Short mmCIF file of C-alpha atoms in Angstrom, two decimals:
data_model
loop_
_atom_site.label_atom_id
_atom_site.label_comp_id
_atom_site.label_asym_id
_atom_site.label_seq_id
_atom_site.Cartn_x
_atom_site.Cartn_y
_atom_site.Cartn_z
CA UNK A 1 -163.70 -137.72 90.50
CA UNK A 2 -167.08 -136.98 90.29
CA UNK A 3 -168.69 -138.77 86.68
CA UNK A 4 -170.21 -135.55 85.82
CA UNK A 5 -167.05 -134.03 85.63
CA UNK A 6 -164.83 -137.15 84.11
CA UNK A 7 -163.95 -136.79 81.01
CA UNK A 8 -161.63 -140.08 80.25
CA UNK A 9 -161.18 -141.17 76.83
CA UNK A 10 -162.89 -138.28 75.46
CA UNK A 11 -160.69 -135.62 73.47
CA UNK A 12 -160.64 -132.24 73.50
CA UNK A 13 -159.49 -129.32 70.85
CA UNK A 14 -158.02 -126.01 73.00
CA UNK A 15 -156.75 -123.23 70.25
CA UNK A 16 -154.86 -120.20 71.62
CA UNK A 17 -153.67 -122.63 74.31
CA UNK A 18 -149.96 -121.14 74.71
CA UNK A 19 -151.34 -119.00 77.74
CA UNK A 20 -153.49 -117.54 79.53
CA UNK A 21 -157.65 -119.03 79.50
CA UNK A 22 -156.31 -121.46 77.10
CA UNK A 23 -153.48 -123.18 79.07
CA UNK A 24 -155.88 -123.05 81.83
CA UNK A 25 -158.42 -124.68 79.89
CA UNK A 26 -156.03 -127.49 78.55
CA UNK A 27 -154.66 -128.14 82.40
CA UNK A 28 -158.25 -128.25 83.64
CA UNK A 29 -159.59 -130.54 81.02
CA UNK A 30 -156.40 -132.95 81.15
CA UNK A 31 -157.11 -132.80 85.15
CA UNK A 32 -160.44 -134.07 84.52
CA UNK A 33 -159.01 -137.22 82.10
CA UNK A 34 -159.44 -135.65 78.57
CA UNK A 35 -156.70 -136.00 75.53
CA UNK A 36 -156.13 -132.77 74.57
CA UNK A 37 -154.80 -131.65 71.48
CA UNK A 38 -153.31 -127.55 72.44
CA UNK A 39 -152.85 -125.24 69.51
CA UNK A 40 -151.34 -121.75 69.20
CA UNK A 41 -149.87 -119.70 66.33
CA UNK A 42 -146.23 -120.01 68.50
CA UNK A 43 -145.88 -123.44 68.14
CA UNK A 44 -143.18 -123.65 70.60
CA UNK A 45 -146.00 -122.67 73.75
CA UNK A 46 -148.94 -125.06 72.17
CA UNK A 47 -145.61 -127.48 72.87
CA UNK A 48 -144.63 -126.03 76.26
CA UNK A 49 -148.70 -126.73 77.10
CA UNK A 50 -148.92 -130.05 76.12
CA UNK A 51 -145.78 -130.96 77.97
CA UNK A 52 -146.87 -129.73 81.32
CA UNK A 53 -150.13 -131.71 80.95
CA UNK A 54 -148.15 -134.79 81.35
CA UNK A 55 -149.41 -137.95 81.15
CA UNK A 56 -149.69 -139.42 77.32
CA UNK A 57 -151.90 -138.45 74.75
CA UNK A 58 -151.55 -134.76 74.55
CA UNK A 59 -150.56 -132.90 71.38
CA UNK A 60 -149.96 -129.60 69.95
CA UNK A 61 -149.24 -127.97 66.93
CA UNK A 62 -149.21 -124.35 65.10
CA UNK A 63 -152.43 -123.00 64.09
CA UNK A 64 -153.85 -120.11 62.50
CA UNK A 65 -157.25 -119.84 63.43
CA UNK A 66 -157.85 -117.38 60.72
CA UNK A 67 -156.13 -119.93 57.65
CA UNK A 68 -158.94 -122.56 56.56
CA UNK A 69 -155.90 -125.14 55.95
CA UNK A 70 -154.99 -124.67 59.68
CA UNK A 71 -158.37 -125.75 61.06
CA UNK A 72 -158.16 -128.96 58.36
CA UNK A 73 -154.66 -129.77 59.50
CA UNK A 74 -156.40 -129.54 63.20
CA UNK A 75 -159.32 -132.05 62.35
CA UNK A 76 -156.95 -134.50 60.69
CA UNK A 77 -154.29 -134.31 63.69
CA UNK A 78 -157.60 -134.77 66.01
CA UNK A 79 -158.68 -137.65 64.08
CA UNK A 80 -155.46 -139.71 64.15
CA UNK A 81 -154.43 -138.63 67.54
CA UNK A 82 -157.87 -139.20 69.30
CA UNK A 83 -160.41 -140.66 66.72
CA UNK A 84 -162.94 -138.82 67.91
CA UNK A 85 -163.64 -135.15 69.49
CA UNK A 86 -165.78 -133.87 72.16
CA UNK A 87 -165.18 -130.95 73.09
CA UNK A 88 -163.86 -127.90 71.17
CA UNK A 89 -162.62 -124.64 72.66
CA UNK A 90 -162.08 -121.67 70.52
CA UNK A 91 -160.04 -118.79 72.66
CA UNK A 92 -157.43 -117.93 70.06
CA UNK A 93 -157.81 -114.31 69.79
CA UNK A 94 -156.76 -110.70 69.83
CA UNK A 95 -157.47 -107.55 71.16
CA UNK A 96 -156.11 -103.97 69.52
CA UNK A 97 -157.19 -100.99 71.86
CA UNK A 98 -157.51 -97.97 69.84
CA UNK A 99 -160.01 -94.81 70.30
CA UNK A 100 -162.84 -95.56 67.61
CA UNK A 101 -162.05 -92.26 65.78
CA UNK A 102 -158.33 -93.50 65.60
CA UNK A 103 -159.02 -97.19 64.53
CA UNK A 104 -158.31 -98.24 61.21
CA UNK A 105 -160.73 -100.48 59.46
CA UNK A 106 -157.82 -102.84 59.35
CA UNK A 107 -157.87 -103.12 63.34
CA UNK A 108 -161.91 -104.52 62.96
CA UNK A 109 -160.96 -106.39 60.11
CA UNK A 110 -158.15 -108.28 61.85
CA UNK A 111 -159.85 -109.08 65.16
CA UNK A 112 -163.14 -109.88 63.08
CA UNK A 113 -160.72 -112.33 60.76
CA UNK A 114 -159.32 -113.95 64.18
CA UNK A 115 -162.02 -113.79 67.26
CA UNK A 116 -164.97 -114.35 64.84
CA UNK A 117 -164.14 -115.94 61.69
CA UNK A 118 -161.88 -118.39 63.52
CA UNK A 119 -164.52 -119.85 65.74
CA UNK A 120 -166.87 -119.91 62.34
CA UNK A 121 -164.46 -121.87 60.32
CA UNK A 122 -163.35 -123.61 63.20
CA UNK A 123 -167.21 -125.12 63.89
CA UNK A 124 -167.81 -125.64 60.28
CA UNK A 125 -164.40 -127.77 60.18
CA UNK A 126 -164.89 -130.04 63.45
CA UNK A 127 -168.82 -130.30 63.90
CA UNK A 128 -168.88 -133.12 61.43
CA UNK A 129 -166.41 -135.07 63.63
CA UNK A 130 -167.80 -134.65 66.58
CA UNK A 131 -171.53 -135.42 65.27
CA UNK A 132 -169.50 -138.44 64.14
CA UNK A 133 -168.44 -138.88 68.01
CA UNK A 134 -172.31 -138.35 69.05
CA UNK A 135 -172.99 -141.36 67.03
CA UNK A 136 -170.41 -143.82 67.77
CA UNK A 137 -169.89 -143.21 71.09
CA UNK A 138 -173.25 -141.67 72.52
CA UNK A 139 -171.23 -138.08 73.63
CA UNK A 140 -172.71 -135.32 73.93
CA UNK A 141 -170.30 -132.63 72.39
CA UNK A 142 -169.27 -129.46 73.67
CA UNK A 143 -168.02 -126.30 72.04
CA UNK A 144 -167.16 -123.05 73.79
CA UNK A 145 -166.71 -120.24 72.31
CA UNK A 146 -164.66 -117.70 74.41
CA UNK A 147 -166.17 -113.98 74.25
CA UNK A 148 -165.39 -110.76 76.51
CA UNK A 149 -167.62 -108.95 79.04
CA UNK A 150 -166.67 -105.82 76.12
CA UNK A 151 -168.95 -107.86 73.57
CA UNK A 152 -171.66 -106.77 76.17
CA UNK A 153 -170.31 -103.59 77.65
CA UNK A 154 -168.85 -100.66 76.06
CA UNK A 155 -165.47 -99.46 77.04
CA UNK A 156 -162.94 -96.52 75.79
CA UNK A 157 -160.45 -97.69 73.34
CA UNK A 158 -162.54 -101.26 72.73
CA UNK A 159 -165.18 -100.38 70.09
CA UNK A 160 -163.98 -103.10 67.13
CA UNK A 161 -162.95 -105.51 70.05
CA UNK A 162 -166.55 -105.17 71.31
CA UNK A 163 -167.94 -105.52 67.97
CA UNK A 164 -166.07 -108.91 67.70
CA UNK A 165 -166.67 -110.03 70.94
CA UNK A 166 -170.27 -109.16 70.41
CA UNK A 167 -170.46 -110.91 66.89
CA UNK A 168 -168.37 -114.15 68.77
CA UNK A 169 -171.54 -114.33 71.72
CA UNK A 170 -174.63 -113.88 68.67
CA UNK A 171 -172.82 -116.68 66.58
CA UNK A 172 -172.79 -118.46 69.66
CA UNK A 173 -176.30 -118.50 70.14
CA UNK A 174 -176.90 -118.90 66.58
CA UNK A 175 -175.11 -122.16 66.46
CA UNK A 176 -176.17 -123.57 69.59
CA UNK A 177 -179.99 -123.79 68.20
CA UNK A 178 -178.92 -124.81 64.94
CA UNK A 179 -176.91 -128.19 66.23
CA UNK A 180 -178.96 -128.56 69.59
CA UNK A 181 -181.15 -131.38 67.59
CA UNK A 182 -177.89 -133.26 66.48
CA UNK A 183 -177.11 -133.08 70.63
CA UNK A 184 -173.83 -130.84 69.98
CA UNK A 185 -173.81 -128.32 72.80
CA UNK A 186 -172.67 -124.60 72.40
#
C-alpha cells in the first residue's frame, strides 16, 4: 500500500453508509486500513456494511443525521470504539424531485433539515474530537462533505435539491477556511 493512501489505526465516521457512495466509501476506507464506524437511519444496512468490511473494528449503528442526540450518540460510540477520529464523511441524504411550482415548502425544509443541517451539526459535534486527534496523534483530519453536480447545475424537478446541495458545497468552503489553521481539512 502506498503510505499516502494507508490509513491504519486511524478511524473513520461514514453516515448514510447502508448503500450506495456511502457503502462504497466505508469498503474503500476499510481497504485502505481505517476503523470505520457506518451509520444509517436503517440500522439493519449500517449493520449489513460493517459486516462485509470484515476484519475487526468496524461498527454501526442508527442515526438520524437531522436529531442532535444522534450525532452525540455518534461521537461517544466513536470515542469508545476508536478513541480518536480522522476522517468524517457526511453522505446521509435525500433527494424529493418535484416541479418548483409543485414543491411544498416542506420538500426544502426536509432536504435542508437532512443534506445541510446534518453535515452542520454533524461538524459542530465531531470537530472537537478530531482537533483532539490532531493533537495527540499529529493527524491531519479529513471531512467530506458529499454535494451533487445539481448544487451547481440547474435541472427540472431539482430546484430545493439544488438549493441544498448548493447550501452543502458554500458550507463546505465556509468551514474549510475556518478550521484550516487547526489543520482539519474540508
Amino acid at each position: 500500500m502506498h503510505p499516502l493512501f494507508d490509513l491504519t489505526g486511524r478511524a473513520a465516521l461514514v453516515t448514510g453508509a447502508g448503500s450506495g457512495i456511502g457503502r462504497a466509501c466505508c469498503e474503500v476506507l476499510a481497504s485502505l486500513g481505517a476503523r470505520v464506524v457506518c451509520t444509517d437511519l436503517d440500522a439493519s444496512t449500517a449493520a449489513a456494511t460493517a459486516a462485509a468490511l470484515g476484519g475487526d473494528g468496524h461498527a454501526s449503528m442508527r442515526h438520524d443525521v437531522s436529531e442532535a442526540s444522534d450525532w452525540r450518540a455518534a461521537a461517544e460510540r466513536v470515542r469508545v470504539q476508536c478513541g480518536r477520529l480522522d476522517v468524517l464523511v457526511n453522505n446521509a441524504g435525500i433527494m424529493l424531485a418535484r416541479s418548483f411550482l409543485d414543491s411544498p415548502v416542506e420538500d426544502l425544509r426536509a432536504q435542508y433539515r437532512i443534506n445541510v443541517e446534518g453535515p452542520f451539526v454533524g461538524m459542530q459535534t465531531l470537530v472537537p474530537l478530531m482537533k483532539e486527534t490532531a493533537e495527540r496523534h499529529g493527524a491531519k483530519p479529513s471531512i467530506v462533505n458529499i454535494s451533487s453536480v445539481y448544487g451547481a447545475v440547474a435541472g427540472d424537478r431539482y430546484a430545493a435539491y439544488s438549493a441544498s446541495k448548493g447550501a452543502v458545497a458554500m458550507l463546505s468552503r465556509a468551514v474549510a477556511h475556518e478550521l484550516a489553521a487547526s489543520g482539519i481539512r474540508v
